mmCIF file of C-alpha atoms in Angstrom:
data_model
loop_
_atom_site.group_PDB
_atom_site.id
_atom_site.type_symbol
_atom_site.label_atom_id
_atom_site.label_comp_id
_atom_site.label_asym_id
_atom_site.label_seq_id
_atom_site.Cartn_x
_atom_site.Cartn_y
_atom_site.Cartn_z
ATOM 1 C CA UNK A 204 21.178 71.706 -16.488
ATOM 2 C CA UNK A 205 21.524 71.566 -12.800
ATOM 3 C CA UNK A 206 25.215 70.494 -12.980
ATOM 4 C CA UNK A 207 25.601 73.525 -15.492
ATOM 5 C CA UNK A 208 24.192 75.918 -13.295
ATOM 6 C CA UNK A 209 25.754 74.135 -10.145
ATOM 7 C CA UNK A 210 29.425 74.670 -11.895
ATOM 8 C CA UNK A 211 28.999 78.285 -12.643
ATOM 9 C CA UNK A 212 28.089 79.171 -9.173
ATOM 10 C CA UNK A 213 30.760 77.537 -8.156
ATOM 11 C CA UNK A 214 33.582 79.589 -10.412
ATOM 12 C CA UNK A 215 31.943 82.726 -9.844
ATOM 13 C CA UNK A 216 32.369 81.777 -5.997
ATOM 14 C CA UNK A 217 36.020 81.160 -6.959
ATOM 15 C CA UNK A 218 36.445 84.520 -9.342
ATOM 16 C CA UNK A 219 35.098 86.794 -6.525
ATOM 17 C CA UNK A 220 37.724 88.868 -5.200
ATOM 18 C CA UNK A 221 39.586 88.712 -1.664
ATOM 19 C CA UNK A 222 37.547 88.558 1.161
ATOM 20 C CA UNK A 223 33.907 88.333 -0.509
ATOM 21 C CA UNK A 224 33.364 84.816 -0.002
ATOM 22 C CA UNK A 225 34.986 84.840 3.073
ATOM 23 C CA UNK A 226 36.062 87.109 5.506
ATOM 24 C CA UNK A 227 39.068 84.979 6.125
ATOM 25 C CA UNK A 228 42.454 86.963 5.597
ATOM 26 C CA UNK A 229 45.691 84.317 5.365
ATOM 27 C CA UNK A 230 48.078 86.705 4.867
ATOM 28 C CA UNK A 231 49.237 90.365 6.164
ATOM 29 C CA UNK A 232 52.183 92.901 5.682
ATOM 30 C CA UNK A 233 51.822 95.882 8.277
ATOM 31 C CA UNK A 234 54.817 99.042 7.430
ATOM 32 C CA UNK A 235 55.349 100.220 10.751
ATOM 33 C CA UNK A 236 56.944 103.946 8.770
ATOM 34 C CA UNK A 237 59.121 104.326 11.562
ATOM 35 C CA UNK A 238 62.179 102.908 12.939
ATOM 36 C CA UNK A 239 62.211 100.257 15.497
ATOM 37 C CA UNK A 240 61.581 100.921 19.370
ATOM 38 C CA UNK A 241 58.973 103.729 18.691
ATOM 39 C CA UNK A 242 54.694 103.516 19.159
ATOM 40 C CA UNK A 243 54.133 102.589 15.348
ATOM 41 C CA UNK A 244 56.619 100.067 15.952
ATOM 42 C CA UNK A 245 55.174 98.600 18.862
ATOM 43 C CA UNK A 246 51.511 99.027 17.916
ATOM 44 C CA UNK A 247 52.632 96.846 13.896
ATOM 45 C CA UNK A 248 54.367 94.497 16.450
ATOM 46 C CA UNK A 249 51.765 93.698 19.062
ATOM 47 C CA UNK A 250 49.215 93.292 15.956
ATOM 48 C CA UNK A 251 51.539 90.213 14.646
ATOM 49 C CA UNK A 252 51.979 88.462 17.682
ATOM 50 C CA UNK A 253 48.528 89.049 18.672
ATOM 51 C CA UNK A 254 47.149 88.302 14.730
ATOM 52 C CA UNK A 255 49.314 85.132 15.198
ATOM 53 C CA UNK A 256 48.659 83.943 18.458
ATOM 54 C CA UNK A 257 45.356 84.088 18.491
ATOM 55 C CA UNK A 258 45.624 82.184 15.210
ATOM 56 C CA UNK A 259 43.405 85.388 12.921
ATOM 57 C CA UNK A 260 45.939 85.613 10.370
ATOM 58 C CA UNK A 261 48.455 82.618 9.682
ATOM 59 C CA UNK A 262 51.403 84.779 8.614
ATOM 60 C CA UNK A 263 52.136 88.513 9.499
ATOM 61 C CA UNK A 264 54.672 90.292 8.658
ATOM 62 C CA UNK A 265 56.001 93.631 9.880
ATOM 63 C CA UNK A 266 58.937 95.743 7.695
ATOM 64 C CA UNK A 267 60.219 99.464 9.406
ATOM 65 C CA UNK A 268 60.173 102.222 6.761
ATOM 66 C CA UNK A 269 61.470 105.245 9.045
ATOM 67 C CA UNK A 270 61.587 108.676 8.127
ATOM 68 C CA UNK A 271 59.412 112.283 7.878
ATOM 69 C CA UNK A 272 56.904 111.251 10.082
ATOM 70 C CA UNK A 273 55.804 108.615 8.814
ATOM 71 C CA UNK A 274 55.523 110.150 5.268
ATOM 72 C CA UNK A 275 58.032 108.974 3.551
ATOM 73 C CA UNK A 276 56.538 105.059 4.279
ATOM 74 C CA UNK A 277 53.224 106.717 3.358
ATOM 75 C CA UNK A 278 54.334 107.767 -0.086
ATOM 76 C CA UNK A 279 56.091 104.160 -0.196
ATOM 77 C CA UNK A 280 52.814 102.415 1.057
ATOM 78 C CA UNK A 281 50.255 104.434 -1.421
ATOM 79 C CA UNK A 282 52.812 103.845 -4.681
ATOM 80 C CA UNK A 283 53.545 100.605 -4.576
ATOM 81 C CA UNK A 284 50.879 98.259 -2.285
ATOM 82 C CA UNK A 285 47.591 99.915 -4.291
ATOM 83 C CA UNK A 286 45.230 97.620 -4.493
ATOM 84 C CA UNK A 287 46.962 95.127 -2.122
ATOM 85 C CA UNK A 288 44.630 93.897 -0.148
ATOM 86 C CA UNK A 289 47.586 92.232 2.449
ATOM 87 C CA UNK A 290 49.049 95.381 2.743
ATOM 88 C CA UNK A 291 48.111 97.439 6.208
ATOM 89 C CA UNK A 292 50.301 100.323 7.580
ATOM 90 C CA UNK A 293 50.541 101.935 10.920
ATOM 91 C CA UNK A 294 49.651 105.323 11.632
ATOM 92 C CA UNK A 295 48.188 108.201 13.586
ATOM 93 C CA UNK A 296 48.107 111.894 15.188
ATOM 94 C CA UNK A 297 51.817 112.009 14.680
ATOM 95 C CA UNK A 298 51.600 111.152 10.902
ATOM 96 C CA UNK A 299 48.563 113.866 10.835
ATOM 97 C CA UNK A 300 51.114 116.513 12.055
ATOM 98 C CA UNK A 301 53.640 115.687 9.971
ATOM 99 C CA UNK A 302 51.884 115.484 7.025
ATOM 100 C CA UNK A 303 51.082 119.138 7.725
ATOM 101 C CA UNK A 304 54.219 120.665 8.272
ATOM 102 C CA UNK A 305 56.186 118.705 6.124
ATOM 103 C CA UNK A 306 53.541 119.036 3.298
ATOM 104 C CA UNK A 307 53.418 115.967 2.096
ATOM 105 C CA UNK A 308 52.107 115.518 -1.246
ATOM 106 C CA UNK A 309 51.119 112.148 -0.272
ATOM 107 C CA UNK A 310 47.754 112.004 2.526
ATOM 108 C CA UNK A 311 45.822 109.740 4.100
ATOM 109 C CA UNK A 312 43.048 110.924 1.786
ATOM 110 C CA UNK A 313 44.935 108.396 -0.348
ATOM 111 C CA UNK A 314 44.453 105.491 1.622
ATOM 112 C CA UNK A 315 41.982 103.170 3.024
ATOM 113 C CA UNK A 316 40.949 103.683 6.977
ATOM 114 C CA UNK A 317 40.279 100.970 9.130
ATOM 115 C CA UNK A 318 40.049 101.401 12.152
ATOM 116 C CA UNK A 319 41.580 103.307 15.559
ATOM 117 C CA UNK A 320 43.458 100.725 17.851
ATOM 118 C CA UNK A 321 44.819 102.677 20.916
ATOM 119 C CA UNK A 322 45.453 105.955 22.911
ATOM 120 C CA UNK A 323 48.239 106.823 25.067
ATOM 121 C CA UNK A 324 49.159 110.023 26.834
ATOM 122 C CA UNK A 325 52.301 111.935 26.804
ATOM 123 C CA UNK A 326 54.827 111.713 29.160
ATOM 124 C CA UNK A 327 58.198 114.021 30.075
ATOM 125 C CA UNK A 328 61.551 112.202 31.164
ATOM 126 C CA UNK A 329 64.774 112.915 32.064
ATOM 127 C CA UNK A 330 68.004 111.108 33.445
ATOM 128 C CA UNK A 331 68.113 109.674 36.697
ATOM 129 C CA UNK A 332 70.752 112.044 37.257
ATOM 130 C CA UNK A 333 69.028 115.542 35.819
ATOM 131 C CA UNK A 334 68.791 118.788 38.455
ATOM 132 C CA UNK A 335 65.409 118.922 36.773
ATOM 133 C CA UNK A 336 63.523 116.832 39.631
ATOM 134 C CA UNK A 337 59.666 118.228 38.775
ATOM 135 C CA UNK A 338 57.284 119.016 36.408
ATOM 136 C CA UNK A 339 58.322 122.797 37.922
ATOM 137 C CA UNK A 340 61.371 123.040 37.722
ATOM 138 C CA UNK A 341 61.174 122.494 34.112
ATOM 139 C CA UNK A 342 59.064 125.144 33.504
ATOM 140 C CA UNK A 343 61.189 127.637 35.608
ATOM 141 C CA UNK A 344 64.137 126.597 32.762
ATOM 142 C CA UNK A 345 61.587 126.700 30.077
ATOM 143 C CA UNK A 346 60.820 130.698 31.650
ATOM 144 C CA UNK A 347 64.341 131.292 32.279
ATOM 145 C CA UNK A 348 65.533 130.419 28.635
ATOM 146 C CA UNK A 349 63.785 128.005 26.152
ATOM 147 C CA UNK A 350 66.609 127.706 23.854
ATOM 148 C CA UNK A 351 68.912 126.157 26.250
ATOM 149 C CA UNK A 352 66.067 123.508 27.303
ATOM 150 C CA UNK A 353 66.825 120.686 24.310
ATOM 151 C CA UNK A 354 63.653 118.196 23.723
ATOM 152 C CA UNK A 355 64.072 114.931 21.870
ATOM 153 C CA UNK A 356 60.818 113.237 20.712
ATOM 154 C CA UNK A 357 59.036 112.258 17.376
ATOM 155 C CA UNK A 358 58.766 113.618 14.226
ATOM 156 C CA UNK A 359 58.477 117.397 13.540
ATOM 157 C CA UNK A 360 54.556 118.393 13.974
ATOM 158 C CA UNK A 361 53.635 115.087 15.885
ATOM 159 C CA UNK A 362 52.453 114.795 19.020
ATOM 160 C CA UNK A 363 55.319 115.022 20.757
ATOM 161 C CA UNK A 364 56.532 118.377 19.550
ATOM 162 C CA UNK A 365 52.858 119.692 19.981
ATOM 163 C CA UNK A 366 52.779 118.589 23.415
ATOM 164 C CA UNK A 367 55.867 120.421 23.695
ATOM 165 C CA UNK A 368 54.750 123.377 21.735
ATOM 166 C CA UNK A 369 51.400 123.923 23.766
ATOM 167 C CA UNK A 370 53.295 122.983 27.752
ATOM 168 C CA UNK A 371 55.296 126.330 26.003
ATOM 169 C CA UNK A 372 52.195 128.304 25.298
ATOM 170 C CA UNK A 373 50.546 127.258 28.451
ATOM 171 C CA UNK A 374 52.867 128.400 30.455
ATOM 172 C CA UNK A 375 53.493 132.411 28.818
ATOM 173 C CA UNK A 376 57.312 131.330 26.605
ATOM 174 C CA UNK A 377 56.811 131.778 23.079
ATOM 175 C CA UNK A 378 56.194 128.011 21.472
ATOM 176 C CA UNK A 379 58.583 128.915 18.362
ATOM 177 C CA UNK A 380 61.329 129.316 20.777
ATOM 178 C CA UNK A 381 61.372 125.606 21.995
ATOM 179 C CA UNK A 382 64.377 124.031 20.721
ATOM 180 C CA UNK A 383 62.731 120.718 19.473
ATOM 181 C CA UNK A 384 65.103 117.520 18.522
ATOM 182 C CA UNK A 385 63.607 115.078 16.418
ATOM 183 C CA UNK A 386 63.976 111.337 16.040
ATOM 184 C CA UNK A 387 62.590 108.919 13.574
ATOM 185 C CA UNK A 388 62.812 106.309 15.981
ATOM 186 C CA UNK A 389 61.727 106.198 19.847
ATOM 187 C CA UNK A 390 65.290 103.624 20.216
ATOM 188 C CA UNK A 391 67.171 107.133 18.600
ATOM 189 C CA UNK A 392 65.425 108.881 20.936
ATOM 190 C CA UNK A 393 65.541 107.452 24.089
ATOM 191 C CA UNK A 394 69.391 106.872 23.570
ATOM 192 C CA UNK A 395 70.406 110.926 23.309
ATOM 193 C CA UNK A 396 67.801 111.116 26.779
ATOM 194 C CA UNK A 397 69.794 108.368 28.516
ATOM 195 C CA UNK A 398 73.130 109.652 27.057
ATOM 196 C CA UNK A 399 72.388 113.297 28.500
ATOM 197 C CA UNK A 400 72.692 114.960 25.019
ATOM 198 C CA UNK A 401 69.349 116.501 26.126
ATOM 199 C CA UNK A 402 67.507 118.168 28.192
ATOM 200 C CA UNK A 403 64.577 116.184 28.585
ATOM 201 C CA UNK A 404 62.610 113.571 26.751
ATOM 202 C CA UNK A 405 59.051 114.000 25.344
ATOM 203 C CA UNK A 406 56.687 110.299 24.023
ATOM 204 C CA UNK A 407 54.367 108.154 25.104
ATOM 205 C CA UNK A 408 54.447 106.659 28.470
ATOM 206 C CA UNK A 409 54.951 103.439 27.040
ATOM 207 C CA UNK A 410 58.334 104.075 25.505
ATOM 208 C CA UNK A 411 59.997 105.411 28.534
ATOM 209 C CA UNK A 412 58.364 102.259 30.820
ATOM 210 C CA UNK A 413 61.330 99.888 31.318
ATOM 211 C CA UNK A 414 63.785 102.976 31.924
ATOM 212 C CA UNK A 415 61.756 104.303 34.530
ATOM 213 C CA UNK A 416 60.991 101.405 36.444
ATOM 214 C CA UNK A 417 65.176 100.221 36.241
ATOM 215 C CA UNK A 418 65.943 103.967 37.743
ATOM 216 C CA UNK A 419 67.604 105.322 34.344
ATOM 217 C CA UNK A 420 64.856 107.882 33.978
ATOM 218 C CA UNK A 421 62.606 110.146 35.994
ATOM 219 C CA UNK A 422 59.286 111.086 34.406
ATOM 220 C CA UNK A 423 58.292 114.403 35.724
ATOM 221 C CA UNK A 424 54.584 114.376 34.064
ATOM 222 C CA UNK A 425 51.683 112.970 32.344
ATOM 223 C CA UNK A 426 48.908 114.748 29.686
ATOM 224 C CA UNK A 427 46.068 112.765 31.484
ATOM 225 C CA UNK A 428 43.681 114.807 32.877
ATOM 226 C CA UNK A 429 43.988 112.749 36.069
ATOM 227 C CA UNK A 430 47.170 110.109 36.871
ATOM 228 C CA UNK A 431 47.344 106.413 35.362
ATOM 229 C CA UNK A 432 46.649 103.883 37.076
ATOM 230 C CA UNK A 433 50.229 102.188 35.647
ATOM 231 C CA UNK A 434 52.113 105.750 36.788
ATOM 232 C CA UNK A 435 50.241 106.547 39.944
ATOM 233 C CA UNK A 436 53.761 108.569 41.488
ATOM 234 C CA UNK A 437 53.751 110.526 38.036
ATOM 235 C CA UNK A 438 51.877 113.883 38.705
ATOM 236 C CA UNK A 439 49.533 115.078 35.798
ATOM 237 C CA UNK A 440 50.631 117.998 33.663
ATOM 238 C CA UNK A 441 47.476 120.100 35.100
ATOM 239 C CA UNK A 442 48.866 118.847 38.502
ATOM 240 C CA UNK A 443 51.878 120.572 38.289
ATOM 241 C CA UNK A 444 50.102 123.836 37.090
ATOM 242 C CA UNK A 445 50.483 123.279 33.236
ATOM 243 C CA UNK A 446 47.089 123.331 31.461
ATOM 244 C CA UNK A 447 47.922 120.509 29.039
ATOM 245 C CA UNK A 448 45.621 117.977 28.091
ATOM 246 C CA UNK A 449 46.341 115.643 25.276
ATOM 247 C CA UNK A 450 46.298 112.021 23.878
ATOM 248 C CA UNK A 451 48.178 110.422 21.299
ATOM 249 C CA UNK A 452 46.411 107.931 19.226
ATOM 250 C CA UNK A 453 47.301 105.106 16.432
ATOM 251 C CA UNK A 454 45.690 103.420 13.897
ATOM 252 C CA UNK A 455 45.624 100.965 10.800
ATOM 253 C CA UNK A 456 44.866 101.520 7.368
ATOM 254 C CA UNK A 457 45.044 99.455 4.046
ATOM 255 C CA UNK A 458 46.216 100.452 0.752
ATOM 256 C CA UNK A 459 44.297 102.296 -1.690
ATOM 257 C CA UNK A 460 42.407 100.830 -4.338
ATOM 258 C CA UNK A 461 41.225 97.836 -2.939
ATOM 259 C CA UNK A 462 37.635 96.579 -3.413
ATOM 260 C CA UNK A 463 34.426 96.919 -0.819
ATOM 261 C CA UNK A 464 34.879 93.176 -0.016
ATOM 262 C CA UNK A 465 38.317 93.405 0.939
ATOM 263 C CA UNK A 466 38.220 96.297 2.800
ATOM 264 C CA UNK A 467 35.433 94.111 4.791
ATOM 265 C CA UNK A 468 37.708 91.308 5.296
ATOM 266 C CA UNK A 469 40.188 93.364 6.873
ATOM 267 C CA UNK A 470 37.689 95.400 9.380
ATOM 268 C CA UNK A 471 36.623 92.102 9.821
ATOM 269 C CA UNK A 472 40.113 90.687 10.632
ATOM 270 C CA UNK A 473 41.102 93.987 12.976
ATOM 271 C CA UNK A 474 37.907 93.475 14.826
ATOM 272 C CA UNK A 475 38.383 89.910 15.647
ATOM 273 C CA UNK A 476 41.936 91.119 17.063
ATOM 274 C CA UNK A 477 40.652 94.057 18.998
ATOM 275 C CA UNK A 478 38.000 91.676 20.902
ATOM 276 C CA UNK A 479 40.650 88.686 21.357
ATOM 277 C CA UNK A 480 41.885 88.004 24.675
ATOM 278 C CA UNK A 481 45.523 88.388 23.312
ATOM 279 C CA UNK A 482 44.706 91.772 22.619
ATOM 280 C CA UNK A 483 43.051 93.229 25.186
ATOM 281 C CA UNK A 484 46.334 91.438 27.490
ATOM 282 C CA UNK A 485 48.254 93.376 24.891
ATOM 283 C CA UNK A 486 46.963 96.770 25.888
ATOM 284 C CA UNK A 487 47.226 95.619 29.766
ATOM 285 C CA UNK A 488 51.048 95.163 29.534
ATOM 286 C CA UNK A 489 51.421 98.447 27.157
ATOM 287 C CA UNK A 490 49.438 100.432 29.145
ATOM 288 C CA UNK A 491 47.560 101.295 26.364
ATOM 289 C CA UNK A 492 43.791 102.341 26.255
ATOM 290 C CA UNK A 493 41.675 100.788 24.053
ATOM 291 C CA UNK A 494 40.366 103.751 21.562
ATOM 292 C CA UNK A 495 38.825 101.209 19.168
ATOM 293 C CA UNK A 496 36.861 103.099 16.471
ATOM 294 C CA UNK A 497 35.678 101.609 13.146
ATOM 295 C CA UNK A 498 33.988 101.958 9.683
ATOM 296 C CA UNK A 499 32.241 105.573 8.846
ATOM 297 C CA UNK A 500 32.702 106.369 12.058
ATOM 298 C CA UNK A 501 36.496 106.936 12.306
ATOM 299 C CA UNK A 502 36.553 108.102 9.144
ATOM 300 C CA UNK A 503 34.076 111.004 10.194
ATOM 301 C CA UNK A 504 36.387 111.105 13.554
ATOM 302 C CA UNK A 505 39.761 111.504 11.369
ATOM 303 C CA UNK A 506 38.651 114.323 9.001
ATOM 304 C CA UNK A 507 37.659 115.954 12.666
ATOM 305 C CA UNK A 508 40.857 115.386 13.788
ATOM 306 C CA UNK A 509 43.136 116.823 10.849
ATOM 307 C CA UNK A 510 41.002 120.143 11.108
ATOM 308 C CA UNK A 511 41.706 119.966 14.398
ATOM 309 C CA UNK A 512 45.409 119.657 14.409
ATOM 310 C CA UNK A 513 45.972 121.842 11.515
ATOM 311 C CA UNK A 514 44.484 124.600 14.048
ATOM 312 C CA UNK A 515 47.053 123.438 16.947
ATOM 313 C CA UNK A 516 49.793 123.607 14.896
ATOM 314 C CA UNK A 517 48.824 127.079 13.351
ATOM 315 C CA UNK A 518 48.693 128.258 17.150
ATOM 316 C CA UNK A 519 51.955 126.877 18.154
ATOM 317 C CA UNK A 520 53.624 128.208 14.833
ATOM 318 C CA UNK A 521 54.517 124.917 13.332
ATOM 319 C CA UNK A 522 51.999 125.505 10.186
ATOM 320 C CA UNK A 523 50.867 128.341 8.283
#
């Protein structure tokens, strides 16, 4: 009787699903739904080698699904990984934006929070080369004639173009006049900057790093409220007379329609990531902040922050 009740323990054990037993995950794909070079791309990056290196997760994988804001990987991501419990995508306030003034049919209602990895803040560039050589002397173009100042950045209604959109409002020029450029890809992006094709160049601080510190680019500001300790020459936004405050933030989520237990295995995964050593060396060389939120509580802090931006964008006449 013992050996009967013994052996049925054992292949319930076996028939539980992913993750119950164990909070040991083997195996992870992570859509970064952007092209390569930009934040997404970065953040789904710096999760493998860190997942990897730190020996979490044996084999990580990371595929590029650009386009919409991140919307058109969404839709990809909620179709055809549901109830894949290796499947993880990449996200955050830029997708949120997008998914507002693109209207997406597809939402991340649809799919399963995880957690908040990092915040960065904003930053403005522009050649080496540009007449633009402050923070205000843009905003004497932007006052002389918006049109003829060209911005490249992210997707339409992400951060960047609401940056953009509220250093506009800030400063008295109507924020539907800012001609806006934008790039699935912060590669795309930082190539039409460097090429001179624009006026200026609006992303994360991050992406316009290596330029900067070679001399191929000249950032003229920061949306911190005070300057980074990584960009301590940049002046802030609010420096430089521009009341802009803002912070771009990313995320991970996992598919839809995957099980309590699995869901646990993966918080558990990203939390043994966000506390490793490789990680938190990670966010040192990114110059990322470490925003980590998890569990009920980001999900509370995301509903907060899609009200939120659906108000911005209203104001800066990128949503009705």
């Amino acid at each position: 009787m013992k050996h009967i009740v013994r052996g049925a323990l054992l292949a319930a054990a076996l028939a539980l699903p992913f993750g119950a037993a164990s909070a040991q995950v083997d195996e992870l794909k992570i859509m970064a739904p952007a092209a390569p070079g930009g934040g997404w791309d970065q953040t789904a990056r710096a999760m493998q080698q860190v997942l990897q290196g730190e020996k979490i997760v044996s084999n990580v994988q990371v595929m590029n699904v650009p386009g919409a804001g991140g919307t058109i990987g969404l839709a990809q991501f909620v179709n055809a990984d549901k109830g894949d419990p290796s499947a993880l995508i990449v996200g955050g306030y830029v997708m949120v934006g997008a998914i507002i003034t693109n209207k997406s049919p597809v939402t991340l209602d649809q799919v399963t929070p995880i957690a908040r990895l990092t915040g960065e803040y904003e930053a403005i560039a522009v050649p080496a080369d540009s007449p633009l050589k402050s923070m205000e002397d843009l905003v004497a173009a932007l006052k002389a004639n918006p049109q003829k100042v060209s911005w490249a950045g992210g997707s339409a209604g992400g951060t960047d173009h609401i940056t953009a959109g509220l250093i506009a409002k800030a400063i008295g020029v109507d924020p539907t006049k800012v001609n806006y450029i934008a790039f699935s890809g912060g590669g795309e992006s930082l190539a039409s900057i460097l090429g001179g094709k624009v006026t200026v160049g609006i992303s994360s601080l991050s992406e316009f790093d290596a330029q900067a510190k070679a001399g191929k680019l000249r950032l003229l500001g920061v949306s911190s409220a005070e300057r980074l300790p990584e960009a301590k020459d940049v002046p802030t936004f609010k420096e430089s007379g521009v009341d802009v405050e803002i912070q771009n933030w990313r995320m991970v989520a996992a598919a839809p329609g995957i099980s309590p237990e699995q869901k646990k295995a993966l918080n558990d995964t990203i939390a043994k990531m966000v506390n490793s050593q490789g990680w938190k060396d990670m966010l040192a060389q990114k110059g990322w902040a470490n925003t980590y939120l998890a569990g009920a509580d980001f999900e509370e802090q995301l509903a907060k922050d899609i009200t939120a931006t659906k108000t911005i964008l209203k104001d800066i006449g990128l949503a009705q």
